[in-house]
Short mmCIF file of C-alpha atoms in Angstrom, two decimals:
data_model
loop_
_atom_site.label_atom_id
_atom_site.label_comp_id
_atom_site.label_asym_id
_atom_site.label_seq_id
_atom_site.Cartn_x
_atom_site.Cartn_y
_atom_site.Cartn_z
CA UNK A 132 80.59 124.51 127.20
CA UNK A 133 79.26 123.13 124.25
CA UNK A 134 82.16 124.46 121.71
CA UNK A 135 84.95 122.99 124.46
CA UNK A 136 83.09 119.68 124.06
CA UNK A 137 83.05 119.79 120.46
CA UNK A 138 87.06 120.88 120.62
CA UNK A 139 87.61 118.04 123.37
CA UNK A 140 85.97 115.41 120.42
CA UNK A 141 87.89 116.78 117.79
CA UNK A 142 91.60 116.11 119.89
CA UNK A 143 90.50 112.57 120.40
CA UNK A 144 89.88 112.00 117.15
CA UNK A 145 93.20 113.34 115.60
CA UNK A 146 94.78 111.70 118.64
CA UNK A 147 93.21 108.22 117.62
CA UNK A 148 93.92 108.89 113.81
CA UNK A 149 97.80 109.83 114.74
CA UNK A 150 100.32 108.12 112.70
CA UNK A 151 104.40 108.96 113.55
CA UNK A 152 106.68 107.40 110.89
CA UNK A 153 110.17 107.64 112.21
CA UNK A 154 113.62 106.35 110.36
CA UNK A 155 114.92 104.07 113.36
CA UNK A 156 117.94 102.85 111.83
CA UNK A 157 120.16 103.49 108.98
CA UNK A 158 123.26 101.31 107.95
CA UNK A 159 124.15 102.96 104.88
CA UNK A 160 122.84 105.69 102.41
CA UNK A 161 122.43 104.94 98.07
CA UNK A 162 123.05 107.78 95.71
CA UNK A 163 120.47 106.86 93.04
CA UNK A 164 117.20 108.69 91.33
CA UNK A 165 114.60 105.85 91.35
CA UNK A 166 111.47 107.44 91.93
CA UNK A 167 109.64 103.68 93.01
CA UNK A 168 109.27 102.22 95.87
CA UNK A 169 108.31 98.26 95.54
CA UNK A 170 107.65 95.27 98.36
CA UNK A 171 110.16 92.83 97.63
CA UNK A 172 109.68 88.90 98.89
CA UNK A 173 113.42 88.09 99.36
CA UNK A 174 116.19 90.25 99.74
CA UNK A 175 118.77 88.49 97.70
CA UNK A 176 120.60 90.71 95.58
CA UNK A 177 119.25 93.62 97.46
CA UNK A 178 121.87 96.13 99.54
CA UNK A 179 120.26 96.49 103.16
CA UNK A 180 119.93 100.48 104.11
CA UNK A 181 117.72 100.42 107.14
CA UNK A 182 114.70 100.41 108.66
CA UNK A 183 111.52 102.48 109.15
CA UNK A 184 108.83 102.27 111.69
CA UNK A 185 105.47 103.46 112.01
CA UNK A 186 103.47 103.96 115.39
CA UNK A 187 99.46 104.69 115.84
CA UNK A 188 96.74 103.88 113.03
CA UNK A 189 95.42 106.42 110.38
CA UNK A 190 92.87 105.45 107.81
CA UNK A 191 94.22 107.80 105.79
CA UNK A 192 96.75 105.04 103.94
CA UNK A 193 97.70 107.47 101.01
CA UNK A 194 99.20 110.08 103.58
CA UNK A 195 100.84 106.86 105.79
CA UNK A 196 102.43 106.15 102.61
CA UNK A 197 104.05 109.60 101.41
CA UNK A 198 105.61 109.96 105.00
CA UNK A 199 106.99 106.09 104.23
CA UNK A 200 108.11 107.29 100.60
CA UNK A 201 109.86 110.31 101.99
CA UNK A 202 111.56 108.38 105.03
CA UNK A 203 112.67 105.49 102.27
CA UNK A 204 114.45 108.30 99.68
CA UNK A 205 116.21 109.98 102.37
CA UNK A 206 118.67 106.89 102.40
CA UNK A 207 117.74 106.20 98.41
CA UNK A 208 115.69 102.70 98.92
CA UNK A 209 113.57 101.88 96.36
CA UNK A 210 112.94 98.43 97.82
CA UNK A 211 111.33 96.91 101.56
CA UNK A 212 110.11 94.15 103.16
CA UNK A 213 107.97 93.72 106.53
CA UNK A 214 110.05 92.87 109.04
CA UNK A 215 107.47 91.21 111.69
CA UNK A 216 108.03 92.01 115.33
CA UNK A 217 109.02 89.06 117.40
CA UNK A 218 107.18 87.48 120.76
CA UNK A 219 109.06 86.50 123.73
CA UNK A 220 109.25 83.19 122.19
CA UNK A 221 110.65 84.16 119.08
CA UNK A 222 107.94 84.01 116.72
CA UNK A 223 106.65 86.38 115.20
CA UNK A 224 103.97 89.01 115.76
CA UNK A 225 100.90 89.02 113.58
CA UNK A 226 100.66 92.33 111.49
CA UNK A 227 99.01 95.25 113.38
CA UNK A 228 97.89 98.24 111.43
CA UNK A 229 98.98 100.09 114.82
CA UNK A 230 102.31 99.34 114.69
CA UNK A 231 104.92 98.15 112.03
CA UNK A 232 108.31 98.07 110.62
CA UNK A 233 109.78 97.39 107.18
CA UNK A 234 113.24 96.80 106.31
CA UNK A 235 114.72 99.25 103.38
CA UNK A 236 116.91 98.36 100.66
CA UNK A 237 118.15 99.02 97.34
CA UNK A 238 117.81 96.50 94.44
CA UNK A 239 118.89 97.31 90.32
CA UNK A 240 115.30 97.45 88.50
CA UNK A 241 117.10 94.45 86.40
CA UNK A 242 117.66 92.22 89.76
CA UNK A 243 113.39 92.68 90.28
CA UNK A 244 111.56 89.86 90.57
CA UNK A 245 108.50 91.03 89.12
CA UNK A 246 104.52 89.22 89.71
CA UNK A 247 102.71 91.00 86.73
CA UNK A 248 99.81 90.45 84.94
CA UNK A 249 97.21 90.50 87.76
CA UNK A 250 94.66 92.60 89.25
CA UNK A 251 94.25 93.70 93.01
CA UNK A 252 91.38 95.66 94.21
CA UNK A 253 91.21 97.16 97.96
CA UNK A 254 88.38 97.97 100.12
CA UNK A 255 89.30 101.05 102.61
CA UNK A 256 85.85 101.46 103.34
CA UNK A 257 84.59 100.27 107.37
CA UNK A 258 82.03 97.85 106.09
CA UNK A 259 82.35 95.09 103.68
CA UNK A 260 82.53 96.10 99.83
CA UNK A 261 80.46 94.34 97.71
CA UNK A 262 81.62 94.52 93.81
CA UNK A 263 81.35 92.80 90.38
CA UNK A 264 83.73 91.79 87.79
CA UNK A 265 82.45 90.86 84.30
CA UNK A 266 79.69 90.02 86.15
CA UNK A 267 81.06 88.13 89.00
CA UNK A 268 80.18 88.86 92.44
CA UNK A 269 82.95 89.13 95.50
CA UNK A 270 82.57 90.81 99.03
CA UNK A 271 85.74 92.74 100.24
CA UNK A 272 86.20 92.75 103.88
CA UNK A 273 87.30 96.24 104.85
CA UNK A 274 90.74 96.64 104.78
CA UNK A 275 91.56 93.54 102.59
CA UNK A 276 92.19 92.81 98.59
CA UNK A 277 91.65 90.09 95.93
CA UNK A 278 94.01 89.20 93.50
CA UNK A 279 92.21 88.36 89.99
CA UNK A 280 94.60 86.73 86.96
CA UNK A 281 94.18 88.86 83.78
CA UNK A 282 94.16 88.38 80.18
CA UNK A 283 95.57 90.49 77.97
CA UNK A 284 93.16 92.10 74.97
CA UNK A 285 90.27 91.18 77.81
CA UNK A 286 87.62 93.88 78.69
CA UNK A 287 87.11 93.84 82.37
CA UNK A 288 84.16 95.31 83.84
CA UNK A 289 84.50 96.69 87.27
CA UNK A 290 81.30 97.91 89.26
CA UNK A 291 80.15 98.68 92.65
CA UNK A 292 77.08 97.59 91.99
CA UNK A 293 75.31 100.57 93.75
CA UNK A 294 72.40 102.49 92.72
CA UNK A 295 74.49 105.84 92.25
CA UNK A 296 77.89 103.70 92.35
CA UNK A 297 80.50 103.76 89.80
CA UNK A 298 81.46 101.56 86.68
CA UNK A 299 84.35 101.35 85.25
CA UNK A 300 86.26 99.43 81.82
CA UNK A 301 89.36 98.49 81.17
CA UNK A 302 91.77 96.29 79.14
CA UNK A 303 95.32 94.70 80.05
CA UNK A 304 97.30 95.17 76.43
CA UNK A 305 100.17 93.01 77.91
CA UNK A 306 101.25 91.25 81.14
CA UNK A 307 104.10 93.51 81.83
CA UNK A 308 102.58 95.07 84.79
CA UNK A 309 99.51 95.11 87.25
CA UNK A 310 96.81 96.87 87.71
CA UNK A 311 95.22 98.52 91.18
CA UNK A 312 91.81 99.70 92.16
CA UNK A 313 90.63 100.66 95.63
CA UNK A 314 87.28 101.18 96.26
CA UNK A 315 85.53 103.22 98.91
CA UNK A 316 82.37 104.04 100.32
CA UNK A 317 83.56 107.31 101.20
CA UNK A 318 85.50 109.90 99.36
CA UNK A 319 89.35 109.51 99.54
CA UNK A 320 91.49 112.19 99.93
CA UNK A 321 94.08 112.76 97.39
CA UNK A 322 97.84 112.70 98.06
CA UNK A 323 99.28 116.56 96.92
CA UNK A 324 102.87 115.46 97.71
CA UNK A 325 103.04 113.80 94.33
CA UNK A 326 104.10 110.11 95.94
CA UNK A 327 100.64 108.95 96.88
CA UNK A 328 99.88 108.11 93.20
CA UNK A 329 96.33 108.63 93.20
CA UNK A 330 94.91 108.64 89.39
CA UNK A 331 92.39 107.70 87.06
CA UNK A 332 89.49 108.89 89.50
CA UNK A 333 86.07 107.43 88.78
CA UNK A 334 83.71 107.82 91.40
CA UNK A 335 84.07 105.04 94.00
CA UNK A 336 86.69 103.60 91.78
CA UNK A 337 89.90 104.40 92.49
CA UNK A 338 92.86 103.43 89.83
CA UNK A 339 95.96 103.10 92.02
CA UNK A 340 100.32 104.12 91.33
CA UNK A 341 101.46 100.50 91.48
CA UNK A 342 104.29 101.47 94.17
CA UNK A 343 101.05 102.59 96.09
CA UNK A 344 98.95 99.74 95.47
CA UNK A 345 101.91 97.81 96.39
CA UNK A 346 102.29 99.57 100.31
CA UNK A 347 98.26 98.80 99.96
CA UNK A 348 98.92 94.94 99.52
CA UNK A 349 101.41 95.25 102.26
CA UNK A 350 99.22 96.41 105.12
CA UNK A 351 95.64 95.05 104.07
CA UNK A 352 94.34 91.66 104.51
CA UNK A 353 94.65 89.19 101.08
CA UNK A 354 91.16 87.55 100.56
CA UNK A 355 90.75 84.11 98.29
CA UNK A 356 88.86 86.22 95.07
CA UNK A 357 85.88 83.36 95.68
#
């Protein structure tokens, strides 16, 4: 009895954790080998492909995000944008984790519209996250972000501030891109498909793909960095 109660537990949980990413519409397919996959703002320029939707909530973002990656490349998108569902009154829905959509597209690297030179860092743990940086306190609600403005040639100091938690350095040489960090409380799984873009492991501190971080920015919750 015990074991079929234990089994019984276990269903529920995969049941709750269950995340379906289906490819619900497709207007047109793009021959091309970009390997990214970016959140665009506006979709000027961009050549609409279709449309992807995902139903039920996992925690587990990284593995939400290869099925995305996978759905996106089958039609050769290297582009989306959250398209909101709408109420009966034609506004729209706010974002549940539960249940989305994002519109795919394909945009030339050159047409990008790039927002470089800052730093976001995620908390995926269930309780709020309480870091440093260069000595600066901020508390992360879980599943939410802060944007921080770097310098380049600045050291920035990133810590957990835990007794056994991690530390970690690093230093922008230009403003050409952005840099991601996700920190957890627990360990995170990494993503074997290859799309996930989990790197630069240390500890608690995570160093995040920026197509990866971007899908992160997408779905979490954007904090003022106060």
């Amino acid at each position: 009895m015990k074991k079929i109660l234990i089994a019984a537990l276990v269903f529920l949980l995969q049941l709750f954790n269950a995340q379906n990413v289906y490819l619900t519409k497709v207007e047109k397919t793009y021959e091309n080998t970009d390997k990214s996959l970016y959140k665009i703002h506006e979709t000027k320029d961009a050549e609409y492909l279709g449309e992807v939707e995902v139903q039920g909530f996992s925690k587990y973002d990284d593995e939400v995000f290869a099925l995305i990656y996978k759905k996106a490349k089958e039609i050769g998108a290297n582009t989306y944008i959250l398209k909101p569902f709408e109420t009966i009154n034609g506004t729209n829905q706010n974002f549940n984790p539960s249940n989305y959509r994002l519109s795919l597209y394909f945009l030339p690297k050159a047409k990008m519209a790039e927002q470089t030179g800052y730093m976001y860092i995620f908390a995926s743990s269930d309780k709020d996250q309480k870091i440093a940086v260069n000595g600066k306190d901020y508390m992360i609600s879980p599943r939410s972000y802060i944007v921080l403005k770097t310098v380049p040639g600045e050291v920035y100091t990133i810590s957990t501030k835990k007794l056994l938690g991690s530390t970690i350095k690093i230093q922008p040489r230009d403003n050409s891109s952005n840099q991601y960090f996700q920190i957890s409380a627990a360990k995170i799984r990494s993503d074997n498909t290859g799309t996930g873009g989990l790197n630069l492991k240390s500890g608690d501190i995570i160093g995040l793909e920026s197509s990866y971080g971007d899908f992160l920015s997408t779905i979490y919750n954007q904090q003022k960095a106060e």
